[in-house]
Amino acid sequence: EIRNPLTVISGYIQLLSSKDELSHLKDYFTAMEEAIKQTDNLIDDFLSIAQGKRVQLALVDLNQVVLEVLPVLEAKARVINCQVKTDLAKDIPMLIDTKEIKQLVMIMAENGLEAMPKGWVLTIRTYVENRKAVLAICDEGEGIPPEVITRLGTPFLSTKEDRSGLGLAICQGIAARHEASIFFETGKQGTTFYINFPLQIS
């Protein structure tokens, strides 16, 4: 219902921007298109935390999901002069929604990269412990401030001005849909988020 009028607006912007007599307004049209894209992304974020969202489960190796997003994370890390390393278990086949778990890994890893000074390392680990498949994302930042810890997961909580503050809330929704739990350890040597999935495949 929100996207339909956005599509109409976008269509008219494209129509107007194609007219030669309006070429001097090109920068304005580009800015409006970018605003529409940002709104569309925000809608995706809201849908990701919506209750009752259905997942498309398939038997997938958790490590493969990590490896598929790794090139993007490595590229983001190079921009800020950081590194991404992995320590992955041999095989962890699970029933998961690949798209959602990729989104979770990206959000968690990007948060970790943003928390670190230049030259430091983000580590992504997978392992099995107590019949749980564990995805651990560890940064070498300065830890989460105490005043933020008590509000983690609250929608719209963000320490970045250009962020919606929905990232961790989205991850919590994804975890809940996979019957997984999220907890973390934080200190001056860094923060590690653990996502514990039920090990459904023996």
mmCIF file of C-alpha atoms in Angstrom:
data_model
loop_
_atom_site.group_PDB
_atom_site.id
_atom_site.type_symbol
_atom_site.label_atom_id
_atom_site.label_comp_id
_atom_site.label_asym_id
_atom_site.label_seq_id
_atom_site.Cartn_x
_atom_site.Cartn_y
_atom_site.Cartn_z
ATOM 1 C CA GLU A 1 0.000 0.000 0.000
ATOM 2 C CA ILE A 2 2.942 2.329 0.583
ATOM 3 C CA ARG A 3 4.965 1.113 -2.368
ATOM 4 C CA ASN A 4 2.185 1.620 -4.907
ATOM 5 C CA PRO A 5 2.149 5.451 -4.653
ATOM 6 C CA LEU A 6 5.960 5.433 -4.509
ATOM 7 C CA THR A 7 5.996 3.555 -7.808
ATOM 8 C CA VAL A 8 3.686 6.166 -9.350
ATOM 9 C CA ILE A 9 5.898 9.011 -8.109
ATOM 10 C CA SER A 10 9.023 7.283 -9.400
ATOM 11 C CA GLY A 11 7.404 6.732 -12.774
ATOM 12 C CA TYR A 12 6.507 10.402 -13.170
ATOM 13 C CA ILE A 13 10.005 11.451 -12.088
ATOM 14 C CA GLN A 14 11.522 9.230 -14.766
ATOM 15 C CA LEU A 15 9.094 10.640 -17.331
ATOM 16 C CA LEU A 16 9.890 14.242 -16.447
ATOM 17 C CA SER A 17 13.645 13.638 -16.309
ATOM 18 C CA SER A 18 13.577 12.327 -19.874
ATOM 19 C CA LYS A 19 12.349 15.685 -21.242
ATOM 20 C CA ASP A 20 15.085 17.837 -22.749
ATOM 21 C CA GLU A 21 13.480 21.070 -21.571
ATOM 22 C CA LEU A 22 13.824 19.866 -17.967
ATOM 23 C CA SER A 23 17.435 18.713 -18.216
ATOM 24 C CA HIS A 24 18.532 21.579 -15.970
ATOM 25 C CA LEU A 25 16.581 19.878 -13.150
ATOM 26 C CA LYS A 26 18.479 16.586 -13.467
ATOM 27 C CA ASP A 27 20.117 16.882 -10.030
ATOM 28 C CA TYR A 28 16.727 17.399 -8.390
ATOM 29 C CA PHE A 29 15.270 14.340 -10.128
ATOM 30 C CA THR A 30 18.267 12.255 -9.040
ATOM 31 C CA ALA A 31 17.846 13.390 -5.433
ATOM 32 C CA MET A 32 14.148 12.486 -5.492
ATOM 33 C CA GLU A 33 14.885 9.023 -6.912
ATOM 34 C CA GLU A 34 17.469 8.460 -4.186
ATOM 35 C CA ALA A 35 14.938 9.481 -1.522
ATOM 36 C CA ILE A 36 12.450 6.983 -2.940
ATOM 37 C CA LYS A 37 15.085 4.224 -2.819
ATOM 38 C CA GLN A 38 15.837 5.055 0.808
ATOM 39 C CA THR A 39 12.136 4.911 1.631
ATOM 40 C CA ASP A 40 11.854 1.563 -0.139
ATOM 41 C CA ASN A 41 14.793 0.213 1.881
ATOM 42 C CA LEU A 42 13.147 1.421 5.085
ATOM 43 C CA ILE A 43 9.974 -0.442 4.128
ATOM 44 C CA ASP A 44 12.091 -3.590 3.723
ATOM 45 C CA ASP A 45 13.483 -3.021 7.222
ATOM 46 C CA PHE A 46 10.006 -2.719 8.714
ATOM 47 C CA LEU A 47 8.880 -5.887 6.926
ATOM 48 C CA SER A 48 11.908 -7.718 8.315
ATOM 49 C CA ILE A 49 10.795 -7.075 11.893
ATOM 50 C CA ALA A 50 7.110 -7.702 11.217
ATOM 51 C CA GLN A 51 5.553 -10.487 13.260
ATOM 52 C CA GLY A 52 4.290 -13.492 11.374
ATOM 53 C CA LYS A 53 6.604 -13.104 8.401
ATOM 54 C CA ARG A 54 6.957 -16.449 6.625
ATOM 55 C CA VAL A 55 10.375 -17.936 5.955
ATOM 56 C CA GLN A 56 11.449 -20.076 3.012
ATOM 57 C CA LEU A 57 13.368 -22.893 4.681
ATOM 58 C CA ALA A 58 15.848 -25.045 2.785
ATOM 59 C CA LEU A 59 18.632 -27.422 3.783
ATOM 60 C CA VAL A 60 21.763 -25.273 3.501
ATOM 61 C CA ASP A 61 25.273 -25.346 4.949
ATOM 62 C CA LEU A 62 25.565 -22.394 7.330
ATOM 63 C CA ASN A 63 29.198 -21.956 6.273
ATOM 64 C CA GLN A 64 28.172 -21.543 2.641
ATOM 65 C CA VAL A 65 25.905 -18.651 3.592
ATOM 66 C CA VAL A 66 28.840 -16.935 5.307
ATOM 67 C CA LEU A 67 31.139 -17.547 2.332
ATOM 68 C CA GLU A 68 28.599 -16.085 -0.099
ATOM 69 C CA VAL A 69 28.503 -12.719 1.704
ATOM 70 C CA LEU A 70 32.224 -12.719 2.531
ATOM 71 C CA PRO A 71 33.414 -10.945 -0.668
ATOM 72 C CA VAL A 72 31.040 -8.028 0.003
ATOM 73 C CA LEU A 73 32.178 -7.773 3.623
ATOM 74 C CA GLU A 74 35.846 -7.930 2.615
ATOM 75 C CA ALA A 75 35.295 -5.096 0.145
ATOM 76 C CA LYS A 76 33.596 -2.986 2.834
ATOM 77 C CA ALA A 77 36.439 -3.761 5.239
ATOM 78 C CA ARG A 78 39.102 -2.673 2.739
ATOM 79 C CA VAL A 79 37.435 0.726 2.382
ATOM 80 C CA ILE A 80 37.988 1.389 6.093
ATOM 81 C CA ASN A 81 41.360 -0.412 6.207
ATOM 82 C CA CYS A 82 40.110 -3.344 8.280
ATOM 83 C CA GLN A 83 40.137 -7.093 7.714
ATOM 84 C CA VAL A 84 37.567 -9.878 7.837
ATOM 85 C CA LYS A 85 38.686 -13.359 8.853
ATOM 86 C CA THR A 86 36.731 -16.590 9.135
ATOM 87 C CA ASP A 87 37.021 -19.654 11.336
ATOM 88 C CA LEU A 88 34.383 -22.045 10.046
ATOM 89 C CA ALA A 89 33.476 -25.542 11.183
ATOM 90 C CA LYS A 90 33.627 -28.337 8.607
ATOM 91 C CA ASP A 91 29.926 -28.749 7.753
ATOM 92 C CA ILE A 92 26.815 -27.381 9.471
ATOM 93 C CA PRO A 93 23.765 -28.333 7.376
ATOM 94 C CA MET A 94 20.653 -26.567 8.625
ATOM 95 C CA LEU A 95 17.087 -25.717 7.657
ATOM 96 C CA ILE A 96 17.280 -21.953 7.175
ATOM 97 C CA ASP A 97 16.043 -19.126 5.004
ATOM 98 C CA THR A 98 19.236 -18.287 3.122
ATOM 99 C CA LYS A 99 18.204 -14.735 2.259
ATOM 100 C CA GLU A 100 17.377 -13.916 5.868
ATOM 101 C CA ILE A 101 20.550 -15.422 7.316
ATOM 102 C CA LYS A 102 22.623 -13.519 4.758
ATOM 103 C CA GLN A 103 20.907 -10.331 5.897
ATOM 104 C CA LEU A 104 21.630 -11.175 9.535
ATOM 105 C CA VAL A 105 25.324 -11.830 8.829
ATOM 106 C CA MET A 106 25.636 -8.601 6.845
ATOM 107 C CA ILE A 107 23.998 -6.460 9.524
ATOM 108 C CA MET A 108 26.013 -7.979 12.368
ATOM 109 C CA ALA A 109 29.295 -7.830 10.472
ATOM 110 C CA GLU A 110 28.784 -4.259 9.254
ATOM 111 C CA ASN A 111 28.006 -3.171 12.813
ATOM 112 C CA GLY A 112 31.219 -4.824 13.948
ATOM 113 C CA LEU A 113 33.296 -3.172 11.229
ATOM 114 C CA GLU A 114 31.889 0.247 12.115
ATOM 115 C CA ALA A 115 32.809 -0.304 15.770
ATOM 116 C CA MET A 116 36.519 -0.837 15.062
ATOM 117 C CA PRO A 117 39.459 1.491 14.510
ATOM 118 C CA LYS A 118 41.396 1.203 11.240
ATOM 119 C CA GLY A 119 43.625 -1.824 10.866
ATOM 120 C CA TRP A 120 41.703 -4.131 13.177
ATOM 121 C CA VAL A 121 40.101 -7.506 12.453
ATOM 122 C CA LEU A 122 36.506 -8.769 12.395
ATOM 123 C CA THR A 123 36.230 -12.548 12.858
ATOM 124 C CA ILE A 124 33.261 -14.681 11.804
ATOM 125 C CA ARG A 125 33.143 -18.133 13.374
ATOM 126 C CA THR A 126 30.837 -21.124 13.112
ATOM 127 C CA TYR A 127 30.904 -24.138 15.393
ATOM 128 C CA VAL A 128 28.681 -26.674 17.118
ATOM 129 C CA GLU A 129 28.300 -26.608 20.897
ATOM 130 C CA ASN A 130 25.733 -28.268 23.153
ATOM 131 C CA ARG A 131 23.671 -29.344 20.140
ATOM 132 C CA LYS A 132 23.504 -25.763 18.929
ATOM 133 C CA ALA A 133 24.906 -24.390 15.695
ATOM 134 C CA VAL A 134 26.650 -21.188 16.670
ATOM 135 C CA LEU A 135 27.403 -18.196 14.467
ATOM 136 C CA ALA A 136 29.774 -15.831 16.274
ATOM 137 C CA ILE A 137 30.762 -12.395 14.986
ATOM 138 C CA CYS A 138 33.603 -10.794 16.908
ATOM 139 C CA ASP A 139 34.976 -7.266 16.531
ATOM 140 C CA GLU A 140 38.008 -5.640 18.145
ATOM 141 C CA GLY A 141 36.321 -2.381 19.002
ATOM 142 C CA GLU A 142 36.096 -0.672 22.376
ATOM 143 C CA GLY A 143 32.924 -2.435 23.477
ATOM 144 C CA ILE A 144 29.320 -1.317 23.742
ATOM 145 C CA PRO A 145 28.738 1.672 26.061
ATOM 146 C CA PRO A 146 26.761 0.776 29.227
ATOM 147 C CA GLU A 147 24.051 3.315 28.404
ATOM 148 C CA VAL A 148 23.469 1.563 25.060
ATOM 149 C CA ILE A 149 23.553 -2.029 26.341
ATOM 150 C CA THR A 150 20.251 -1.714 28.204
ATOM 151 C CA ARG A 151 18.515 -0.487 25.049
ATOM 152 C CA LEU A 152 20.011 -2.898 22.493
ATOM 153 C CA GLY A 153 17.423 -4.213 20.069
ATOM 154 C CA THR A 154 15.125 -1.240 20.593
ATOM 155 C CA PRO A 155 13.865 -0.069 17.183
ATOM 156 C CA PHE A 156 15.349 3.232 15.999
ATOM 157 C CA LEU A 157 18.238 3.044 18.480
ATOM 158 C CA SER A 158 21.354 3.999 16.547
ATOM 159 C CA THR A 159 24.678 5.673 17.266
ATOM 160 C CA LYS A 160 24.940 6.622 13.578
ATOM 161 C CA GLU A 161 23.027 9.616 12.239
ATOM 162 C CA ASP A 162 22.513 8.015 8.818
ATOM 163 C CA ARG A 163 21.078 4.737 10.128
ATOM 164 C CA SER A 164 17.480 3.748 10.859
ATOM 165 C CA GLY A 165 18.403 1.952 14.071
ATOM 166 C CA LEU A 166 16.483 -1.148 12.993
ATOM 167 C CA GLY A 167 19.487 -3.425 12.398
ATOM 168 C CA LEU A 168 19.540 -5.425 15.620
ATOM 169 C CA ALA A 169 15.732 -5.498 15.778
ATOM 170 C CA ILE A 170 15.770 -7.035 12.291
ATOM 171 C CA CYS A 171 18.337 -9.625 13.426
ATOM 172 C CA GLN A 172 16.215 -10.483 16.461
ATOM 173 C CA GLY A 173 13.213 -11.023 14.199
ATOM 174 C CA ILE A 174 15.233 -13.277 11.892
ATOM 175 C CA ALA A 175 16.557 -15.249 14.862
ATOM 176 C CA ALA A 176 13.061 -15.676 16.304
ATOM 177 C CA ARG A 177 11.758 -17.013 12.988
ATOM 178 C CA HIS A 178 14.559 -19.606 13.075
ATOM 179 C CA GLU A 179 13.965 -20.476 16.741
ATOM 180 C CA ALA A 180 17.435 -19.091 17.457
ATOM 181 C CA SER A 181 18.684 -16.868 20.269
ATOM 182 C CA ILE A 182 21.119 -13.947 20.291
ATOM 183 C CA PHE A 183 23.405 -12.947 23.128
ATOM 184 C CA PHE A 184 26.657 -11.040 23.371
ATOM 185 C CA GLU A 185 29.801 -10.422 25.360
ATOM 186 C CA THR A 186 31.392 -6.990 25.326
ATOM 187 C CA GLY A 187 34.369 -5.247 26.859
ATOM 188 C CA LYS A 188 37.257 -2.936 26.050
ATOM 189 C CA GLN A 189 38.837 -5.651 23.862
ATOM 190 C CA GLY A 190 35.776 -5.944 21.639
ATOM 191 C CA THR A 191 32.293 -7.369 21.294
ATOM 192 C CA THR A 192 31.139 -10.811 20.194
ATOM 193 C CA PHE A 193 27.563 -11.547 19.168
ATOM 194 C CA TYR A 194 26.500 -15.189 19.306
ATOM 195 C CA ILE A 195 23.541 -16.498 17.351
ATOM 196 C CA ASN A 196 22.587 -19.977 18.586
ATOM 197 C CA PHE A 197 20.501 -22.042 16.165
ATOM 198 C CA PRO A 198 18.835 -25.346 17.068
ATOM 199 C CA LEU A 199 20.854 -28.093 15.424
ATOM 200 C CA GLN A 200 18.044 -29.752 13.505
ATOM 201 C CA ILE A 201 20.259 -31.978 11.374
ATOM 202 C CA SER A 202 22.214 -34.636 13.229
#
